[in-house]
PDB file of C-alpha atoms in Angstrom:
ATOM      1  CA  MET V1260      75.660 134.347  75.653  1.00 50.00           C
ATOM      2  CA  GLY V1261      77.994 132.167  77.467  1.00 55.00           C
ATOM      3  CA  SER V1262      81.433 131.843  76.393  1.00 56.00           C
ATOM      4  CA  PRO V1263      82.728 128.449  74.399  1.00 55.00           C
ATOM      5  CA  GLN V1264      86.020 129.183  75.958  1.00 57.00           C
ATOM      6  CA  LEU V1265      85.140 129.707  79.157  1.00 55.00           C
ATOM      7  CA  SER V1266      82.682 126.173  79.413  1.00 62.00           C
ATOM      8  CA  ARG V1267      85.264 123.999  78.546  1.00 68.00           C
ATOM      9  CA  ALA V1268      88.021 125.205  80.038  1.00 74.00           C
ATOM     10  CA  PRO V1269      89.121 123.269  83.490  1.00 84.00           C
ATOM     11  CA  GLN V1270      86.877 124.602  86.675  1.00 83.00           C
ATOM     12  CA  HIS V1271      89.587 126.329  88.702  1.00 85.00           C
ATOM     13  CA  GLU V1272      90.172 128.876  85.637  1.00 90.00           C
ATOM     14  CA  GLN V1273      86.280 129.434  85.200  1.00 89.00           C
ATOM     15  CA  THR V1274      86.384 129.921  88.884  1.00 90.00           C
ATOM     16  CA  ALA V1275      89.010 132.441  88.488  1.00 92.00           C
ATOM     17  CA  ARG V1276      87.614 134.154  85.771  1.00 93.00           C
ATOM     18  CA  LEU V1277      84.787 134.636  87.145  1.00 92.00           C
ATOM     19  CA  ALA V1278      86.554 136.166  90.271  1.00 92.00           C
ATOM     20  CA  ALA V1279      88.478 138.639  87.808  1.00 95.00           C
ATOM     21  CA  ALA V1280      85.024 139.213  86.338  1.00 94.00           C
ATOM     22  CA  CYS V1281      83.746 140.143  89.714  1.00 92.00           C
ATOM     23  CA  ASP V1282      86.618 142.399  90.774  1.00 93.00           C
ATOM     24  CA  GLU V1283      86.361 144.482  86.998  1.00 93.00           C
ATOM     25  CA  LEU V1284      82.957 145.168  87.338  1.00 90.00           C
ATOM     26  CA  GLU V1285      83.144 146.473  90.926  1.00 90.00           C
ATOM     27  CA  ALA V1286      85.788 148.853  89.781  1.00 92.00           C
ATOM     28  CA  VAL V1287      83.458 150.053  86.933  1.00 89.00           C
ATOM     29  CA  LEU V1288      80.811 150.301  90.150  1.00 86.00           C
ATOM     30  CA  GLU V1289      83.134 152.671  92.138  1.00 89.00           C
ATOM     31  CA  SER V1290      84.956 154.755  89.340  1.00 90.00           C
ATOM     32  CA  ALA V1291      81.092 155.463  87.473  1.00 86.00           C
ATOM     33  CA  ASP V1292      79.533 158.426  88.416  1.00 85.00           C
ATOM     34  CA  LEU V1293      76.179 157.274  88.118  1.00 83.00           C
ATOM     35  CA  SER V1294      73.576 159.875  89.958  1.00 86.00           C
ATOM     36  CA  GLU V1295      72.962 160.585  86.721  1.00 85.00           C
ATOM     37  CA  ASN V1296      72.128 157.382  84.951  1.00 85.00           C
ATOM     38  CA  GLY V1297      70.039 155.249  87.532  1.00 87.00           C
ATOM     39  CA  GLY V1298      68.821 152.450  85.363  1.00 91.00           C
ATOM     40  CA  PHE V1299      72.810 151.870  84.549  1.00 88.00           C
ATOM     41  CA  ALA V1300      73.389 152.231  87.919  1.00 87.00           C
ATOM     42  CA  ASP V1301      70.530 149.295  88.954  1.00 90.00           C
ATOM     43  CA  GLN V1302      71.541 146.951  85.665  1.00 91.00           C
ATOM     44  CA  LEU V1303      75.497 147.446  87.028  1.00 90.00           C
ATOM     45  CA  VAL V1304      74.681 146.560  90.736  1.00 90.00           C
ATOM     46  CA  GLU V1305      72.902 143.304  89.234  1.00 93.00           C
ATOM     47  CA  ALA V1306      75.516 142.300  87.274  1.00 93.00           C
ATOM     48  CA  VAL V1307      77.833 142.992  89.838  1.00 92.00           C
ATOM     49  CA  THR V1308      75.371 140.320  92.186  1.00 94.00           C
ATOM     50  CA  ALA V1309      74.798 138.221  89.573  1.00 95.00           C
ATOM     51  CA  THR V1310      78.558 137.526  89.038  1.00 93.00           C
ATOM     52  CA  HIS V1311      79.463 137.282  92.496  1.00 93.00           C
ATOM     53  CA  ARG V1312      76.624 134.609  92.958  1.00 94.00           C
ATOM     54  CA  ALA V1313      78.287 133.137  90.027  1.00 93.00           C
ATOM     55  CA  TYR V1314      81.386 133.128  91.392  1.00 92.00           C
ATOM     56  CA  GLU V1315      80.325 131.720  95.097  1.00 93.00           C
ATOM     57  CA  LEU V1316      78.552 128.983  93.102  1.00 92.00           C
ATOM     58  CA  ALA V1317      81.976 127.804  91.025  1.00 90.00           C
ATOM     59  CA  THR V1318      84.225 128.194  94.425  1.00 92.00           C
ATOM     60  CA  GLU V1319      80.984 125.677  96.193  1.00 91.00           C
ATOM     61  CA  ALA V1320      81.382 123.643  93.207  1.00 88.00           C
ATOM     62  CA  GLU V1321      85.293 123.095  93.199  1.00 83.00           C
ATOM     63  CA  GLY V1322      85.321 122.979  97.031  1.00 81.00           C
ATOM     64  CA  ALA V1323      82.793 119.674  96.268  1.00 79.00           C
ATOM     65  CA  SER V1324      84.809 118.421  93.287  1.00 71.00           C
ATOM     66  CA  ASP V1325      88.252 118.269  95.494  1.00 66.00           C
ATOM     67  CA  ARG V1326      86.473 117.166  98.438  1.00 69.00           C
ATOM     68  CA  ARG V1327      85.014 113.854  96.009  1.00 69.00           C
ATOM     69  CA  ALA V1328      88.928 113.733  94.583  1.00 70.00           C
ATOM     70  CA  ASP V1329      90.082 113.813  98.336  1.00 70.00           C
ATOM     71  CA  GLU V1330      87.675 111.249  99.105  1.00 72.00           C
ATOM     72  CA  GLY V1331      88.391 108.761  95.971  1.00 63.00           C
TER      73      GLY V1331
END
């Protein structure tokens, strides 16, 4: 289900795209009327949480990569 373009993109670009996706999902979460559809609300919260975690992991990996480059 992953994007072939994203998997081939440089790590900093992947991190930036994850940040943008997180922002978009959060905007939907904040603006959508979720009172009538609890299932959709739950799925949207899960998507935001998963995307945010992916962003955090990508940021950590990018930082580790930068530290290794500085040490090398």
